[in-house]
């Protein structure tokens, strides 16, 4: 089934990057502004003359491509008035393709798309600018494409130029602009009207810090006034700050959808786990006659199974270490992020604690944390076996730790604090 898009007006694809337009304005107010059902997008793979002929034949016959790349597969979700949704995922996951389908730049191969209300898409800031025109002339050109009259543009010109803040360069041809200046002018022009739906693709990843703050402030004001935002970003901070919900696109499919804090945490945990170093084989240390970790438990459960705890819960880490010479070894316990970034570590030698002897070559330890101050997220607990002096590390066992809860704080742990009124 070919993709079906329900629209009221047809706008050339080259103009849709700027232009806001009305879609199904007569639809019920309670209906979603954006409704996607089974959206898919495929591109033909034609690496030879024969492949290009087959592709052309498929297009003429309106048949599926014999050899194709599926950029999107079965994407379904709704965005209602006043909601803000963040699209996240690695490069190449299909986020930009999905935004272009919603903006009307690209037609879906399959599925059904319904759009309602006035849409403004900031997919490529500066698209539609004429390189030989000055910045001021391009403002009038771009606003005309958005449906504003010359008189309306003149009434808003001071605000546009103040937002862009490019000074005297506004009267120079934009072919001499830096990429950051073009982005400033493009965003300033595109936000002169307040659409029902604002679609942005990595807008906050370009420009300097002051421009990013200005963009965020504008978006927050837009949302506070009832606007609907669809934001594509690699910054999980921006998604958590600006978006109520998040959609994680992975390999062209909707991997997770829901509360932005929960989905971004799952995405960061997956991202960290993908970059995490591989664990060592502790059995090799035993065979080599070195100090080794025999076992680890987390709250009396096998450490190899991992553990999930609510934020602030108590945690007991216990284990047994092997000593080849019968001397009490040193136990070291560390907490790290999934990508290997250390958070905290402490050893029995640091605290002057001697491990309990279980047998001639086995010793036990237990480390108790009465309250975990880690923020919600995915972590790794590493239990190490060191020599009695605590100088050399010989072996480790790696355990997974998931901390659950709701928090917008940054970092990995919570520090006791309070805000004072001066």
Coordinates of C-alpha atoms in Angstrom, one line a residue:
X1 CA 0.0 0.0 0.0
X2 CA 1.4 3.4 -0.9
X3 CA 1.6 6.1 1.7
X4 CA -1.5 8.3 2.0
X5 CA -1.2 11.8 3.2
X6 CA -4.3 13.8 4.0
X7 CA -3.8 17.5 3.1
X8 CA -5.8 20.5 2.1
X9 CA -3.2 22.5 0.1
X10 CA -0.4 21.4 -2.1
X11 CA 2.8 23.3 -1.6
X12 CA 6.0 22.8 -3.8
X13 CA 8.6 20.8 -1.9
X14 CA 11.2 23.4 -2.4
X15 CA 9.1 25.9 -0.4
X16 CA 7.9 23.7 2.4
X17 CA 11.1 24.1 4.3
X18 CA 9.9 27.7 5.2
X19 CA 6.3 28.0 4.5
X20 CA 3.6 27.5 7.2
X21 CA 0.4 26.1 5.7
X22 CA -3.1 24.9 6.9
X23 CA -4.1 21.3 6.8
X24 CA -7.6 19.9 7.4
X25 CA -8.6 23.1 9.3
X26 CA -12.1 21.8 9.6
X27 CA -11.2 18.7 11.6
X28 CA -12.5 18.3 15.2
X29 CA -10.5 20.1 17.8
X30 CA -10.0 17.0 19.9
X31 CA -8.3 15.1 17.0
X32 CA -4.5 14.8 17.0
X33 CA -2.6 17.5 15.1
X34 CA -0.3 14.8 13.8
X35 CA -1.4 11.2 13.3
X36 CA 0.9 8.6 11.9
X37 CA -0.2 5.1 11.2
X38 CA 2.2 2.5 9.8
X39 CA 4.4 5.0 8.1
X40 CA 7.2 3.5 6.0
X41 CA 9.7 4.9 3.5
X42 CA 11.8 2.9 1.1
X43 CA 14.5 4.0 -1.3
X44 CA 15.6 2.0 -4.3
X45 CA 19.1 0.6 -4.5
X46 CA 20.4 0.9 -8.0
X47 CA 24.2 0.4 -8.3
X48 CA 24.2 -0.6 -12.0
X49 CA 22.5 0.3 -15.2
X50 CA 20.2 -2.8 -15.0
X51 CA 19.3 -1.8 -11.4
X52 CA 18.3 1.7 -12.6
X53 CA 16.1 0.2 -15.3
X54 CA 14.4 -2.1 -12.8
X55 CA 13.9 0.9 -10.5
X56 CA 12.3 2.9 -13.3
X57 CA 10.1 0.0 -14.2
X58 CA 8.9 -0.4 -10.6
X59 CA 8.1 3.3 -10.4
X60 CA 6.1 3.3 -13.7
X61 CA 4.2 0.2 -12.6
X62 CA 3.8 1.5 -9.0
X63 CA 5.3 -1.6 -7.6
X64 CA 7.7 -2.1 -4.6
X65 CA 11.4 -1.8 -5.5
X66 CA 13.1 -5.1 -6.0
X67 CA 16.2 -3.9 -4.2
X68 CA 15.5 -1.3 -1.6
X69 CA 16.7 0.4 1.6
X70 CA 14.0 0.7 4.2
X71 CA 14.6 4.0 5.9
X72 CA 11.4 3.8 8.0
X73 CA 9.2 0.9 8.9
X74 CA 5.8 0.9 10.6
X75 CA 6.0 4.2 12.5
X76 CA 2.8 5.0 14.4
X77 CA 2.1 7.7 17.0
X78 CA 0.0 10.8 17.6
X79 CA 0.9 14.3 18.6
X80 CA -2.0 16.4 20.1
X81 CA -2.4 20.1 20.5
X82 CA -0.1 21.5 23.2
X83 CA 2.2 18.5 23.3
X84 CA 5.9 18.5 22.8
X85 CA 7.6 15.5 21.3
X86 CA 11.3 14.8 21.0
X87 CA 12.7 12.5 18.3
X88 CA 16.0 10.8 19.4
X89 CA 18.3 8.2 17.9
X90 CA 21.7 7.7 16.4
X91 CA 22.6 9.3 13.0
X92 CA 21.0 7.4 10.2
X93 CA 18.2 6.0 12.3
X94 CA 15.5 7.8 10.2
X95 CA 14.6 10.8 12.3
X96 CA 15.2 13.4 9.5
X97 CA 13.3 11.3 7.0
X98 CA 10.4 11.1 9.3
X99 CA 10.4 14.9 9.8
X100 CA 10.5 15.5 6.1
X101 CA 7.5 13.2 5.6
X102 CA 5.5 15.1 8.3
X103 CA 6.6 18.4 6.8
X104 CA 5.5 17.3 3.3
X105 CA 9.0 17.4 1.7
X106 CA 9.0 13.6 1.2
X107 CA 6.1 11.2 0.5
X108 CA 5.8 8.0 2.5
X109 CA 6.0 4.7 0.7
X110 CA 3.4 3.2 3.0
X111 CA 1.1 4.0 5.8
X112 CA -1.3 6.9 6.6
X113 CA -0.4 10.4 7.7
X114 CA -3.0 13.0 8.8
X115 CA -2.0 16.6 9.6
X116 CA -4.2 19.4 11.1
X117 CA -3.4 23.0 11.7
X118 CA -0.8 25.4 10.6
X119 CA 2.7 23.9 10.3
X120 CA 6.1 25.5 10.2
X121 CA 9.1 23.3 9.5
X122 CA 12.6 24.3 10.4
X123 CA 14.4 21.5 8.6
X124 CA 17.1 23.4 6.8
X125 CA 17.5 27.0 8.2
X126 CA 18.4 29.2 5.3
X127 CA 16.9 27.0 2.6
X128 CA 15.2 29.2 0.1
X129 CA 17.6 32.2 0.5
X130 CA 18.9 33.7 -2.6
X131 CA 22.8 33.9 -2.4
X132 CA 22.9 37.1 -4.4
X133 CA 20.3 38.9 -2.3
X134 CA 21.1 40.8 0.9
X135 CA 19.9 39.5 4.3
X136 CA 17.2 42.2 4.3
X137 CA 16.0 41.2 0.8
X138 CA 15.9 37.6 1.8
X139 CA 13.8 38.4 4.8
X140 CA 11.1 39.8 2.4
X141 CA 11.5 36.8 0.1
X142 CA 11.2 34.2 2.8
X143 CA 8.2 35.9 4.5
X144 CA 6.4 36.1 1.2
X145 CA 6.8 32.4 0.8
X146 CA 5.3 32.1 4.3
X147 CA 2.2 34.0 3.1
X148 CA 3.0 37.4 4.7
X149 CA 2.4 40.6 2.8
X150 CA 5.1 43.2 2.3
X151 CA 3.3 45.5 4.8
X152 CA 3.1 42.7 7.4
X153 CA 6.8 42.0 7.0
X154 CA 7.8 45.7 7.4
X155 CA 5.8 45.7 10.7
X156 CA 7.8 42.7 11.9
X157 CA 11.2 43.6 10.4
X158 CA 12.7 45.2 13.5
X159 CA 11.9 42.1 15.6
X160 CA 13.3 39.8 13.0
X161 CA 16.6 41.7 12.7
X162 CA 16.9 42.1 16.5
X163 CA 16.4 38.3 16.9
X164 CA 19.0 37.5 14.1
X165 CA 21.4 40.0 15.6
X166 CA 23.8 40.1 12.6
X167 CA 24.3 43.8 12.6
X168 CA 25.4 45.6 9.4
X169 CA 25.7 42.3 7.6
X170 CA 22.0 42.4 7.0
X171 CA 22.6 44.6 4.0
X172 CA 25.3 42.4 2.5
X173 CA 24.7 39.4 0.1
X174 CA 24.3 36.3 2.1
X175 CA 26.8 34.4 -0.1
X176 CA 29.3 36.2 2.2
X177 CA 27.6 35.0 5.4
X178 CA 29.0 32.4 7.7
X179 CA 26.9 29.3 8.3
X180 CA 26.1 30.6 11.8
X181 CA 24.8 33.9 10.4
X182 CA 22.6 32.1 7.9
X183 CA 21.1 30.0 10.7
X184 CA 20.4 33.1 12.8
X185 CA 18.6 34.8 10.0
X186 CA 16.7 31.6 9.0
X187 CA 15.5 31.0 12.5
X188 CA 14.5 34.7 13.0
X189 CA 12.4 34.6 9.8
X190 CA 10.8 31.2 10.4
X191 CA 9.6 32.2 13.9
X192 CA 7.9 35.4 12.8
X193 CA 4.6 33.5 12.8
X194 CA 3.4 31.2 15.6
X195 CA 2.2 28.0 13.9
X196 CA 0.0 25.4 15.5
X197 CA 2.9 22.9 15.0
X198 CA 6.6 23.7 14.9
X199 CA 8.9 21.1 13.5
X200 CA 12.6 21.5 14.1
X201 CA 15.6 19.4 13.0
X202 CA 18.8 19.9 15.0
X203 CA 18.2 23.7 15.2
X204 CA 19.8 23.8 18.7
X205 CA 23.0 22.0 17.5
X206 CA 24.1 25.0 15.4
X207 CA 24.9 28.6 16.2
X208 CA 26.8 29.9 19.2
X209 CA 25.7 29.6 22.8
X210 CA 23.9 32.9 23.0
X211 CA 21.9 32.0 19.9
X212 CA 21.0 28.6 21.4
X213 CA 19.8 30.3 24.6
X214 CA 17.7 32.7 22.5
X215 CA 16.2 29.8 20.6
X216 CA 15.3 27.8 23.7
X217 CA 13.7 30.9 25.3
X218 CA 11.6 31.4 22.2
X219 CA 10.5 27.7 22.2
X220 CA 9.6 27.8 25.9
X221 CA 7.5 30.9 25.3
X222 CA 5.9 29.2 22.2
X223 CA 5.0 26.1 24.3
X224 CA 3.7 28.1 27.2
X225 CA 1.3 29.8 24.8
X226 CA -0.1 26.4 23.7
X227 CA 2.1 25.6 20.8
X228 CA 2.9 22.1 19.6
X229 CA 6.5 21.1 19.1
X230 CA 8.2 18.3 17.3
X231 CA 11.9 18.5 18.1
X232 CA 14.7 16.4 16.6
X233 CA 17.9 16.6 18.8
X234 CA 20.9 14.7 19.9
X235 CA 21.0 16.6 23.2
X236 CA 19.1 14.7 25.8
X237 CA 19.1 17.7 28.0
X238 CA 17.2 19.8 25.4
X239 CA 14.7 16.9 24.9
X240 CA 14.1 16.6 28.6
X241 CA 13.9 20.4 29.1
X242 CA 11.5 21.1 26.2
X243 CA 9.6 17.9 25.5
X244 CA 6.9 16.1 27.4
X245 CA 7.3 12.9 25.4
X246 CA 10.0 11.3 23.4
X247 CA 10.2 8.8 20.5
X248 CA 13.3 6.7 20.1
X249 CA 13.8 5.8 16.4
X250 CA 16.2 2.9 15.9
X251 CA 17.0 1.3 12.5
X252 CA 14.0 3.0 11.0
X253 CA 11.6 1.6 13.7
X254 CA 9.9 3.1 16.7
X255 CA 12.0 1.5 19.5
X256 CA 10.4 3.4 22.5
X257 CA 7.8 6.0 23.0
X258 CA 6.5 7.8 26.1
X259 CA 7.6 10.1 28.9
X260 CA 10.7 12.0 27.8
X261 CA 12.6 11.4 31.0
X262 CA 12.1 7.6 30.8
X263 CA 12.8 7.3 27.1
X264 CA 15.9 9.4 27.1
X265 CA 17.3 7.4 30.1
X266 CA 16.7 4.2 28.2
X267 CA 18.4 5.7 25.2
X268 CA 21.4 6.9 27.2
X269 CA 21.7 3.5 28.9
X270 CA 21.7 1.7 25.6
X271 CA 24.2 4.2 24.2
X272 CA 26.6 3.8 27.2
X273 CA 26.3 0.0 27.1
X274 CA 27.2 0.0 23.4
X275 CA 30.4 1.8 24.2
X276 CA 31.2 -0.1 27.4
X277 CA 34.5 -2.1 27.5
X278 CA 34.2 -5.8 27.6
X279 CA 34.5 -7.5 31.0
X280 CA 37.5 -9.7 31.9
X281 CA 37.4 -13.4 32.4
X282 CA 38.0 -13.9 36.1
X283 CA 38.5 -17.6 35.8
X284 CA 41.7 -16.9 33.9
X285 CA 43.1 -15.1 37.0
X286 CA 42.4 -18.2 39.1
X287 CA 44.1 -20.5 36.7
X288 CA 47.1 -18.2 36.6
X289 CA 47.5 -18.4 40.4
X290 CA 46.6 -14.7 40.9
X291 CA 44.2 -13.0 43.2
X292 CA 40.7 -13.4 41.8
X293 CA 37.0 -12.7 42.4
X294 CA 35.1 -15.9 43.0
X295 CA 31.6 -14.5 43.4
X296 CA 29.6 -11.4 44.1
X297 CA 26.1 -10.9 45.4
X298 CA 23.9 -7.7 45.3
X299 CA 21.4 -7.7 48.2
X300 CA 21.9 -11.5 48.4
X301 CA 21.2 -12.1 44.7
X302 CA 23.8 -13.3 42.2
X303 CA 25.6 -10.3 40.9
X304 CA 25.8 -11.7 37.4
X305 CA 22.0 -11.3 37.2
X306 CA 22.3 -7.6 38.0
X307 CA 19.8 -5.7 40.2
X308 CA 17.2 -3.0 39.8
X309 CA 16.6 -0.7 42.8
X310 CA 14.6 2.5 43.4
X311 CA 16.5 5.7 43.9
X312 CA 17.7 6.0 47.6
X313 CA 17.5 2.3 48.3
X314 CA 20.0 0.4 50.4
X315 CA 22.5 -1.9 48.7
X316 CA 24.8 -4.6 50.1
X317 CA 27.6 -5.8 47.9
X318 CA 29.1 -9.1 49.2
X319 CA 31.6 -11.5 47.6
X320 CA 34.5 -13.9 48.0
X321 CA 38.0 -13.5 46.8
X322 CA 40.7 -16.0 46.0
X323 CA 44.2 -15.6 47.4
X324 CA 47.0 -17.7 46.0
X325 CA 49.3 -17.2 49.0
X326 CA 46.8 -17.2 51.8
X327 CA 47.2 -13.6 52.6
X328 CA 44.0 -11.4 52.9
X329 CA 43.5 -9.7 49.5
X330 CA 42.1 -6.2 49.0
X331 CA 38.6 -5.8 47.8
X332 CA 37.8 -2.8 45.6
X333 CA 34.3 -1.8 44.6
X334 CA 33.6 0.8 42.0
X335 CA 30.5 2.4 40.4
X336 CA 30.8 3.5 36.8
X337 CA 28.6 4.6 34.0
X338 CA 27.9 2.2 31.2
X339 CA 30.4 3.9 29.0
X340 CA 33.2 3.3 31.6
X341 CA 33.2 6.8 33.2
X342 CA 34.1 6.3 36.9
X343 CA 31.7 7.6 39.5
X344 CA 32.9 6.3 42.8
X345 CA 35.3 3.7 44.1
X346 CA 36.5 2.5 47.5
X347 CA 38.7 -0.4 48.7
X348 CA 39.0 -2.3 52.0
X349 CA 42.6 -1.2 52.2
X350 CA 41.6 2.5 52.1
X351 CA 39.4 2.1 55.1
X352 CA 41.8 -0.2 57.0
X353 CA 39.4 -3.2 56.8
X354 CA 40.8 -6.7 56.7
X355 CA 38.7 -9.3 54.8
X356 CA 37.3 -12.3 56.8
X357 CA 39.0 -15.7 56.1
X358 CA 36.6 -18.4 54.9
X359 CA 39.3 -21.1 54.1
X360 CA 43.0 -21.2 53.5
X361 CA 42.7 -19.4 50.1
X362 CA 39.2 -17.8 50.3
X363 CA 38.2 -14.5 51.9
X364 CA 34.8 -12.7 52.1
X365 CA 33.8 -9.1 52.1
X366 CA 30.6 -7.1 52.4
X367 CA 30.2 -3.4 51.5
X368 CA 26.9 -1.8 52.7
X369 CA 25.5 1.4 51.3
X370 CA 22.6 2.6 53.4
X371 CA 21.3 4.9 50.7
X372 CA 22.1 5.1 47.0
X373 CA 22.6 8.7 45.9
X374 CA 22.8 7.7 42.2
X375 CA 20.4 9.4 39.9
X376 CA 18.0 7.2 37.9
X377 CA 19.7 5.4 35.1
X378 CA 21.9 2.4 34.1
X379 CA 25.2 1.8 35.8
X380 CA 27.8 -0.9 36.4
X381 CA 29.2 -2.2 39.6
X382 CA 32.7 -3.6 39.4
X383 CA 34.2 -5.8 42.2
X384 CA 38.0 -6.1 42.0
X385 CA 40.6 -8.3 43.6
X386 CA 43.9 -6.6 44.5
X387 CA 47.0 -7.7 46.3
X388 CA 47.0 -7.2 50.1
X389 CA 48.9 -3.9 49.7
X390 CA 46.2 -2.6 47.4
X391 CA 48.7 -1.8 44.6
X392 CA 48.0 -4.2 41.8
X393 CA 44.6 -5.1 40.3
X394 CA 44.3 -8.7 39.2
X395 CA 40.6 -9.6 38.5
X396 CA 37.1 -8.2 38.4
X397 CA 33.4 -9.2 38.1
X398 CA 31.0 -6.7 36.4
X399 CA 27.4 -6.4 37.6
X400 CA 24.6 -4.3 36.1
X401 CA 22.7 -1.8 38.3
X402 CA 19.5 0.0 37.2
X403 CA 18.3 2.8 39.4
X404 CA 14.7 3.7 38.9
X405 CA 12.9 7.0 39.7
X406 CA 12.0 10.4 38.2
X407 CA 14.6 13.2 38.1
X408 CA 15.6 16.1 35.9
X409 CA 18.8 16.7 37.7
X410 CA 22.1 16.3 35.7
X411 CA 25.0 14.1 36.2
X412 CA 25.2 10.7 37.9
X413 CA 24.6 11.3 41.6
X414 CA 22.6 13.6 43.9
X415 CA 24.4 15.9 46.3
X416 CA 22.6 17.0 49.4
X417 CA 21.6 20.6 48.9
X418 CA 19.1 23.3 49.5
X419 CA 18.2 26.7 48.0
X420 CA 18.4 29.7 50.3
X421 CA 16.5 33.0 50.1
X422 CA 18.9 35.9 50.6

